[in-house]
Amino acid sequence: MATEDLPIVLYHYVHSPYARRVVWYLNLRKIPYTECLQPPILPRPDVAQLGVAYRRIPLLAIGRDVYLDTRLILQKLEALFPASEAHPSLAAASDNAEGRALHSGLLSAWTNDAGGLFWNGVFLMPADLPGTNDPKFLADRAEMMGLPRDAPSPISREARAARRPEALCEVAEAMHLLESTLLAGGGNGRNWLLGTERPTLVDIEAVFVFVWLAAMGALPKDTMGPAAFPRLYGWMGRFIKMAEAAEKENGAAKSASGDEAAKAIFGSAFAEAEGSVDGSNPIVVAEGLKKGDLVKVWPTDSGSGHKESGKLVSMSLKEIVVEVQGKEGSVRVHAPRHGFKVKKDVEASSNL
Ligand SMILES: N[C@@H](CCC(=O)N[C@@H](CS)C(=O)NCC(=O)O)C(=O)O
């Protein structure tokens, strides 16, 4: 079945800066999708009924394949929707070596990895940002960070205030870097980071943190506003304008309840052929993993307490795929290998 004909369901909530990465991408590539809106804190029974334990947002299902983590989601969409008239590529430059290196290797780690830009941005959430001082939100995020729900919150108003100076320095340094290098384009200025006519994945990879911070009013106007960083704000403004126009053109996402989404997913074909376990992969060797083994898979930076339990389907340098049992069937869950761990599920294996 063509990928086009499979249900594409985005589980997300509207204020998630990570979800915006995928929404922008889908709209810019003119890929229609369905959304299954989620609450900003657990529980999320809509996700649980797929048999998926992952607790972060967003997740994207394409047919019976469920993709975790926007780093993998964006790569998969690139692969599953090659450029065509119906789905124009973001820009040809995402195909060149500079673009690929900057996207999947360098910028992605810079913005997303633990301790990177997004994490600094969390400490810059303004003191009175709605929802962020709600004890339920703070307990939920403590759990996400692997702490007891009643532990002092590492992102309470007070904790954020204490970390703010350092986080501001980190973000300011990153803004200087973009302003004076890629966006400067050797003195001629550039509309997009790779000097292309349209934005590329590289733009999405970096712009989301700054758009999120600016929209929250997290950055001091005098030292980190448009006057101090005219190229960076110009770039953000162009990107938002383009993303908004693309959203209008692609039309609003269809909306599905958790049950509707699950029914469509379980009743669908897989989007990808079943892969294999690369026997030469160092982790596969060290763990003695084989296709069909019962394994656990989880992210190492946050939400680590929520571990996928299922049968190992495939493993490569790029991804780990497990088949998990949901309420009305099974789905294949794909996690990026970078930032995730896979281990044999010794307990489940001994209960066989
Ligand atoms: N590396 C992940 C990070 C995702 C992430 O941290 N998402 C936030 C929302 S923007 C989250 O899940 N927060 C906790 C939650 O909503 O449960 C990705 O690229 O998808």
Tab-separated table of C-alpha atoms and ligand atoms in Angstrom, residues 13 16-18 21 40 42 44 54-58 69-71 112 118 140-141 144 301-302, ligand 1:
chain	number	residue	atom	x	y	z
A	13	TYR	CA	-0.526	18.918	22.345
A	16	SER	CA	4.683	21.378	22.625
A	17	PRO	CA	7.696	22.963	20.895
A	18	TYR	CA	8.768	19.496	19.768
A	21	ARG	CA	8.742	20.647	14.483
A	40	PRO	CA	0.125	18.056	28.694
A	42	LEU	CA	0.183	11.925	32.200
A	44	ARG	CA	-2.313	9.349	28.290
A	54	TYR	CA	6.907	6.092	25.866
A	55	ARG	CA	5.763	9.159	27.750
A	56	ARG	CA	7.001	12.042	25.650
A	57	ILE	CA	5.250	14.099	23.027
A	58	PRO	CA	5.010	13.928	20.070
A	69	ASP	CA	11.266	11.216	19.014
A	70	THR	CA	11.176	14.006	16.473
A	71	ARG	CA	14.758	13.286	15.430
A	112	ASN	CA	18.208	18.444	21.450
A	118	PHE	CA	16.223	23.010	24.483
A	140	ASP	CA	4.672	15.143	36.363
A	141	ARG	CA	7.887	16.650	35.033
A	144	MET	CA	9.787	12.554	33.704
A	301	ASP	CA	17.722	11.747	28.599
A	302	SER	CA	14.179	12.036	29.986
B	1	LIG	N1	13.951	14.272	22.033
B	1	LIG	C1	12.524	14.279	22.069
B	1	LIG	C2	12.062	15.313	23.112
B	1	LIG	C3	10.564	15.381	23.243
B	1	LIG	C4	10.130	16.178	24.471
B	1	LIG	O1	10.900	16.425	25.413
B	1	LIG	N2	8.871	16.590	24.438
B	1	LIG	C5	8.284	17.280	25.570
B	1	LIG	C6	7.153	18.164	25.091
B	1	LIG	S1	7.722	19.481	24.085
B	1	LIG	C7	7.626	16.276	26.485
B	1	LIG	O2	7.392	15.167	26.091
B	1	LIG	N3	7.316	16.693	27.702
B	1	LIG	C8	6.738	15.790	28.646
B	1	LIG	C9	5.382	15.311	28.267
B	1	LIG	O3	4.665	16.023	27.568
B	1	LIG	O4	5.015	14.240	28.741
B	1	LIG	C10	11.967	14.565	20.685
B	1	LIG	O5	12.736	15.052	19.836
B	1	LIG	O6	10.812	14.233	20.385
